[in-house]
Amino acid sequence: MSRHRSKRTPCEDTRVSGLVVQLLTTEWTKEARGGPGARTRNSTPPALVLPKVMTQPEDAPFRLHHVYFSEQRSFLPRQWTDVHRGKPFVEVEAFRVEHADDGVRVLLDHGKMGLPGSLEWSGGARGQRHEALFHLSPGEWGRGVYNERIQYWETGHWGYCKHVLNVGLLEAADLDVFLSTRPDHEAIREYLLRQGGPAAPGSRSARLHIVAS
């Protein structure tokens, strides 16, 4: 009697290589600045598992994974992916990720940040104040963080955002690489966001850990 060979499903390759960008944005209003609302929005994660679609195509210049948490949706994540081609750089919020000869550079455009109390970062200075946050070599990943206060022009009210950028120049990494490993580089620019006061005490170039409240 002949035997029937079992048909096994080939193992799916869920490792990711190449340049991958993950941006997580949390947006809230003054209603969530304190109490239970603050605890909820402060609990949004700094990283999530990359979707399987990010494993392909490896030759794409920029593969982007966007995650958005809003007070309006009770800070539940809304996710989508994108692929950018045709340029040696990509801009997401005030972050700029660009190819360098030997890796990747990540910069922060202070001209695109909503920083209260700092006139030099508005108007004519918009887009002209690039701060180099870190440089990635193959196999490394880094994290950049900044927060901002923004005005809703249709209502005149103020809102707040925190942006977390995870960037990896990966080599056969697991999809949870931004969760299961520590970043090789990290730059945090969190400011005390007051409606009428300075955006940040001390030097702007310093590594800040002042949480928006």
mmCIF file of C-alpha atoms in Angstrom:
data_model
loop_
_atom_site.group_PDB
_atom_site.id
_atom_site.type_symbol
_atom_site.label_atom_id
_atom_site.label_comp_id
_atom_site.label_asym_id
_atom_site.label_seq_id
_atom_site.Cartn_x
_atom_site.Cartn_y
_atom_site.Cartn_z
ATOM 1 C CA MET A 1 0.000 0.000 0.000
ATOM 2 C CA SER A 2 1.419 3.347 -1.000
ATOM 3 C CA ARG A 3 1.918 6.069 1.561
ATOM 4 C CA HIS A 4 0.560 9.557 1.176
ATOM 5 C CA ARG A 5 3.227 12.121 1.882
ATOM 6 C CA SER A 6 2.110 14.955 4.077
ATOM 7 C CA LYS A 7 2.109 18.336 2.418
ATOM 8 C CA ARG A 8 3.681 20.838 4.753
ATOM 9 C CA THR A 9 3.257 24.539 4.245
ATOM 10 C CA PRO A 10 6.668 26.128 3.675
ATOM 11 C CA CYS A 11 7.808 28.285 6.570
ATOM 12 C CA GLU A 12 6.905 31.910 5.929
ATOM 13 C CA ASP A 13 9.848 34.285 6.111
ATOM 14 C CA THR A 14 8.878 36.992 8.578
ATOM 15 C CA ARG A 15 12.267 38.638 8.929
ATOM 16 C CA VAL A 16 12.836 42.129 7.630
ATOM 17 C CA SER A 17 15.923 43.653 6.008
ATOM 18 C CA GLY A 18 16.699 47.087 4.655
ATOM 19 C CA LEU A 19 15.521 50.550 5.686
ATOM 20 C CA VAL A 20 12.320 50.566 7.735
ATOM 21 C CA VAL A 21 10.639 53.616 9.289
ATOM 22 C CA GLN A 22 7.950 53.430 11.987
ATOM 23 C CA LEU A 23 6.220 56.617 13.175
ATOM 24 C CA LEU A 24 3.893 56.608 16.196
ATOM 25 C CA THR A 25 1.922 59.808 16.844
ATOM 26 C CA THR A 26 -0.238 60.475 19.910
ATOM 27 C CA GLU A 27 -2.570 63.500 19.770
ATOM 28 C CA TRP A 28 -4.622 64.944 22.623
ATOM 29 C CA THR A 29 -6.341 68.109 23.858
ATOM 30 C CA LYS A 30 -6.289 69.917 27.201
ATOM 31 C CA GLU A 31 -9.011 67.494 28.381
ATOM 32 C CA ALA A 32 -6.374 64.747 28.548
ATOM 33 C CA ARG A 33 -3.601 66.801 30.130
ATOM 34 C CA GLY A 34 -4.306 65.451 33.604
ATOM 35 C CA GLY A 35 -6.111 62.693 35.493
ATOM 36 C CA PRO A 36 -7.315 59.502 33.788
ATOM 37 C CA GLY A 37 -6.897 61.047 30.340
ATOM 38 C CA ALA A 38 -3.216 61.717 30.947
ATOM 39 C CA ARG A 39 -2.639 58.184 32.218
ATOM 40 C CA THR A 40 -4.291 56.757 29.104
ATOM 41 C CA ARG A 41 -2.378 58.835 26.584
ATOM 42 C CA ASN A 42 0.904 58.314 28.454
ATOM 43 C CA SER A 43 0.386 54.552 28.098
ATOM 44 C CA THR A 44 0.613 54.577 24.296
ATOM 45 C CA PRO A 45 3.641 52.459 23.342
ATOM 46 C CA PRO A 46 6.931 53.721 21.881
ATOM 47 C CA ALA A 47 6.904 50.892 19.324
ATOM 48 C CA LEU A 48 4.715 48.169 17.835
ATOM 49 C CA VAL A 49 5.374 44.948 15.946
ATOM 50 C CA LEU A 50 5.956 45.663 12.273
ATOM 51 C CA PRO A 51 3.274 44.319 9.915
ATOM 52 C CA LYS A 52 4.308 41.407 7.675
ATOM 53 C CA VAL A 53 3.954 43.577 4.579
ATOM 54 C CA MET A 54 7.096 45.419 5.715
ATOM 55 C CA THR A 55 9.214 42.389 4.785
ATOM 56 C CA GLN A 56 8.706 43.264 1.112
ATOM 57 C CA PRO A 57 10.030 44.704 -1.055
ATOM 58 C CA GLU A 58 13.541 44.828 0.385
ATOM 59 C CA ASP A 59 14.762 47.132 -2.365
ATOM 60 C CA ALA A 60 12.205 49.861 -1.598
ATOM 61 C CA PRO A 61 14.021 53.102 -0.632
ATOM 62 C CA PHE A 62 11.667 53.790 2.296
ATOM 63 C CA ARG A 63 9.090 51.486 3.859
ATOM 64 C CA LEU A 64 6.883 53.364 6.313
ATOM 65 C CA HIS A 65 4.654 52.073 9.100
ATOM 66 C CA HIS A 66 2.384 54.800 10.523
ATOM 67 C CA VAL A 67 0.563 54.409 13.842
ATOM 68 C CA TYR A 68 -1.820 57.108 15.094
ATOM 69 C CA PHE A 69 -3.360 57.377 18.570
ATOM 70 C CA SER A 70 -5.946 60.106 19.155
ATOM 71 C CA GLU A 71 -8.007 61.190 22.130
ATOM 72 C CA GLN A 72 -11.036 61.230 19.823
ATOM 73 C CA ARG A 73 -10.653 57.451 19.302
ATOM 74 C CA SER A 74 -9.851 56.724 22.961
ATOM 75 C CA PHE A 75 -6.185 56.326 21.956
ATOM 76 C CA LEU A 76 -6.864 53.126 20.027
ATOM 77 C CA PRO A 77 -4.233 52.648 17.302
ATOM 78 C CA ARG A 78 -4.961 53.307 13.647
ATOM 79 C CA GLN A 79 -2.269 51.828 11.400
ATOM 80 C CA TRP A 80 -1.297 51.971 7.757
ATOM 81 C CA THR A 81 1.802 51.361 5.618
ATOM 82 C CA ASP A 82 3.357 53.204 2.720
ATOM 83 C CA VAL A 83 6.319 52.960 0.344
ATOM 84 C CA HIS A 84 8.228 56.050 -0.819
ATOM 85 C CA ARG A 85 10.336 56.014 -3.971
ATOM 86 C CA GLY A 86 12.112 58.512 -6.160
ATOM 87 C CA LYS A 87 13.880 60.617 -3.506
ATOM 88 C CA PRO A 88 16.980 59.993 -1.357
ATOM 89 C CA PHE A 89 15.057 61.157 1.717
ATOM 90 C CA VAL A 90 11.623 61.018 3.316
ATOM 91 C CA GLU A 91 9.991 63.524 5.687
ATOM 92 C CA VAL A 92 7.496 62.384 8.324
ATOM 93 C CA GLU A 93 6.199 65.148 10.574
ATOM 94 C CA ALA A 94 9.327 67.127 11.574
ATOM 95 C CA PHE A 95 11.652 64.134 11.081
ATOM 96 C CA ARG A 96 13.788 63.751 7.993
ATOM 97 C CA VAL A 97 15.348 60.375 7.143
ATOM 98 C CA GLU A 98 17.943 60.406 4.387
ATOM 99 C CA HIS A 99 20.439 58.043 2.832
ATOM 100 C CA ALA A 100 24.095 58.745 3.511
ATOM 101 C CA ASP A 101 27.123 57.217 1.816
ATOM 102 C CA ASP A 102 27.696 54.738 4.623
ATOM 103 C CA GLY A 103 24.224 54.432 6.165
ATOM 104 C CA VAL A 104 21.276 56.611 7.121
ATOM 105 C CA ARG A 105 20.987 60.003 8.824
ATOM 106 C CA VAL A 106 18.006 61.130 10.897
ATOM 107 C CA LEU A 107 17.402 64.851 11.364
ATOM 108 C CA LEU A 108 14.831 67.003 13.141
ATOM 109 C CA ASP A 109 13.465 70.103 11.415
ATOM 110 C CA HIS A 110 12.731 72.570 14.233
ATOM 111 C CA GLY A 111 11.057 74.859 11.721
ATOM 112 C CA LYS A 112 8.240 72.333 11.358
ATOM 113 C CA MET A 113 7.686 71.859 15.082
ATOM 114 C CA GLY A 114 4.898 73.629 16.946
ATOM 115 C CA LEU A 115 6.995 75.072 19.762
ATOM 116 C CA PRO A 116 5.265 77.844 21.747
ATOM 117 C CA GLY A 117 7.145 80.904 22.916
ATOM 118 C CA SER A 118 9.925 80.712 20.323
ATOM 119 C CA LEU A 119 9.448 83.176 17.462
ATOM 120 C CA GLU A 120 12.707 82.215 15.752
ATOM 121 C CA TRP A 121 11.272 78.755 15.018
ATOM 122 C CA SER A 122 8.278 80.093 13.133
ATOM 123 C CA GLY A 123 7.645 82.114 9.998
ATOM 124 C CA GLY A 124 10.819 82.652 7.982
ATOM 125 C CA ALA A 125 12.769 80.055 9.976
ATOM 126 C CA ARG A 126 10.383 77.272 8.974
ATOM 127 C CA GLY A 127 12.264 74.368 7.437
ATOM 128 C CA GLN A 128 15.716 75.881 7.995
ATOM 129 C CA ARG A 129 16.743 74.507 11.372
ATOM 130 C CA HIS A 130 17.805 70.894 10.872
ATOM 131 C CA GLU A 131 19.320 69.177 13.887
ATOM 132 C CA ALA A 132 21.212 65.930 13.249
ATOM 133 C CA LEU A 133 19.799 63.425 15.743
ATOM 134 C CA PHE A 134 21.809 60.294 14.912
ATOM 135 C CA HIS A 135 23.476 58.241 12.179
ATOM 136 C CA LEU A 136 22.725 54.581 11.493
ATOM 137 C CA SER A 137 25.119 51.973 10.160
ATOM 138 C CA PRO A 138 23.917 48.679 8.662
ATOM 139 C CA GLY A 139 22.376 46.458 11.346
ATOM 140 C CA GLU A 140 21.524 49.358 13.681
ATOM 141 C CA TRP A 141 18.294 51.085 14.629
ATOM 142 C CA GLY A 142 17.530 54.308 16.448
ATOM 143 C CA ARG A 143 14.670 56.194 18.097
ATOM 144 C CA GLY A 144 13.812 59.879 17.966
ATOM 145 C CA VAL A 145 11.125 61.539 20.091
ATOM 146 C CA TYR A 146 9.690 65.053 20.182
ATOM 147 C CA ASN A 147 6.487 66.722 21.306
ATOM 148 C CA GLU A 148 4.720 69.874 20.186
ATOM 149 C CA ARG A 149 1.754 72.136 20.756
ATOM 150 C CA ILE A 150 -0.402 72.869 17.724
ATOM 151 C CA GLN A 151 -3.326 75.172 17.005
ATOM 152 C CA TYR A 152 -6.530 73.971 15.364
ATOM 153 C CA TRP A 153 -7.189 76.874 13.039
ATOM 154 C CA GLU A 154 -10.858 76.031 12.520
ATOM 155 C CA THR A 155 -11.620 76.404 16.251
ATOM 156 C CA GLY A 156 -8.678 78.373 17.643
ATOM 157 C CA HIS A 157 -8.169 75.693 20.310
ATOM 158 C CA TRP A 158 -4.829 74.106 21.143
ATOM 159 C CA GLY A 159 -3.830 70.481 20.869
ATOM 160 C CA TYR A 160 -0.728 68.473 21.715
ATOM 161 C CA CYS A 161 1.236 65.778 19.891
ATOM 162 C CA LYS A 162 4.025 63.380 20.725
ATOM 163 C CA HIS A 163 5.901 61.760 17.850
ATOM 164 C CA VAL A 164 8.099 58.669 18.178
ATOM 165 C CA LEU A 165 10.222 57.643 15.212
ATOM 166 C CA ASN A 166 11.826 54.199 15.062
ATOM 167 C CA VAL A 167 14.247 53.800 12.152
ATOM 168 C CA GLY A 168 16.149 50.645 11.335
ATOM 169 C CA LEU A 169 18.765 49.784 8.733
ATOM 170 C CA LEU A 170 17.989 46.163 9.427
ATOM 171 C CA GLU A 171 19.593 42.863 8.514
ATOM 172 C CA ALA A 172 17.225 39.866 8.811
ATOM 173 C CA ALA A 173 15.578 41.265 11.946
ATOM 174 C CA ASP A 174 12.408 39.993 13.608
ATOM 175 C CA LEU A 175 9.218 41.991 13.117
ATOM 176 C CA ASP A 176 9.241 42.867 16.826
ATOM 177 C CA VAL A 177 12.784 44.288 16.603
ATOM 178 C CA PHE A 178 11.680 47.720 17.900
ATOM 179 C CA LEU A 179 10.095 46.025 20.935
ATOM 180 C CA SER A 180 12.486 43.188 21.735
ATOM 181 C CA THR A 181 15.787 45.057 21.423
ATOM 182 C CA ARG A 182 17.145 48.366 22.658
ATOM 183 C CA PRO A 183 17.925 51.160 20.180
ATOM 184 C CA ASP A 184 21.553 51.684 19.256
ATOM 185 C CA HIS A 185 20.873 55.438 19.220
ATOM 186 C CA GLU A 186 18.229 57.564 20.932
ATOM 187 C CA ALA A 187 17.442 61.301 20.859
ATOM 188 C CA ILE A 188 14.616 62.704 22.982
ATOM 189 C CA ARG A 189 13.343 66.260 22.584
ATOM 190 C CA GLU A 190 10.416 66.599 24.988
ATOM 191 C CA TYR A 191 9.480 70.092 26.102
ATOM 192 C CA LEU A 192 7.300 71.578 28.798
ATOM 193 C CA LEU A 193 4.394 72.756 26.656
ATOM 194 C CA ARG A 194 2.868 75.907 28.083
ATOM 195 C CA GLN A 195 0.398 77.995 26.128
ATOM 196 C CA GLY A 196 2.103 81.263 27.040
ATOM 197 C CA GLY A 197 5.567 80.220 28.170
ATOM 198 C CA PRO A 198 8.871 79.092 26.749
ATOM 199 C CA ALA A 199 8.945 75.847 24.841
ATOM 200 C CA ALA A 200 11.903 74.417 26.685
ATOM 201 C CA PRO A 201 14.158 75.407 29.556
ATOM 202 C CA GLY A 202 17.908 75.288 29.028
ATOM 203 C CA SER A 203 19.730 74.406 25.853
ATOM 204 C CA ARG A 204 17.694 73.247 22.868
ATOM 205 C CA SER A 205 20.462 70.862 21.867
ATOM 206 C CA ALA A 206 20.466 69.061 25.203
ATOM 207 C CA ARG A 207 18.914 65.653 25.655
ATOM 208 C CA LEU A 208 15.648 66.498 27.405
ATOM 209 C CA HIS A 209 13.368 64.297 29.477
ATOM 210 C CA ILE A 210 10.737 66.882 30.395
ATOM 211 C CA VAL A 211 7.379 65.229 29.851
ATOM 212 C CA ALA A 212 4.562 67.342 28.440
ATOM 213 C CA SER A 213 1.818 67.773 31.013
#
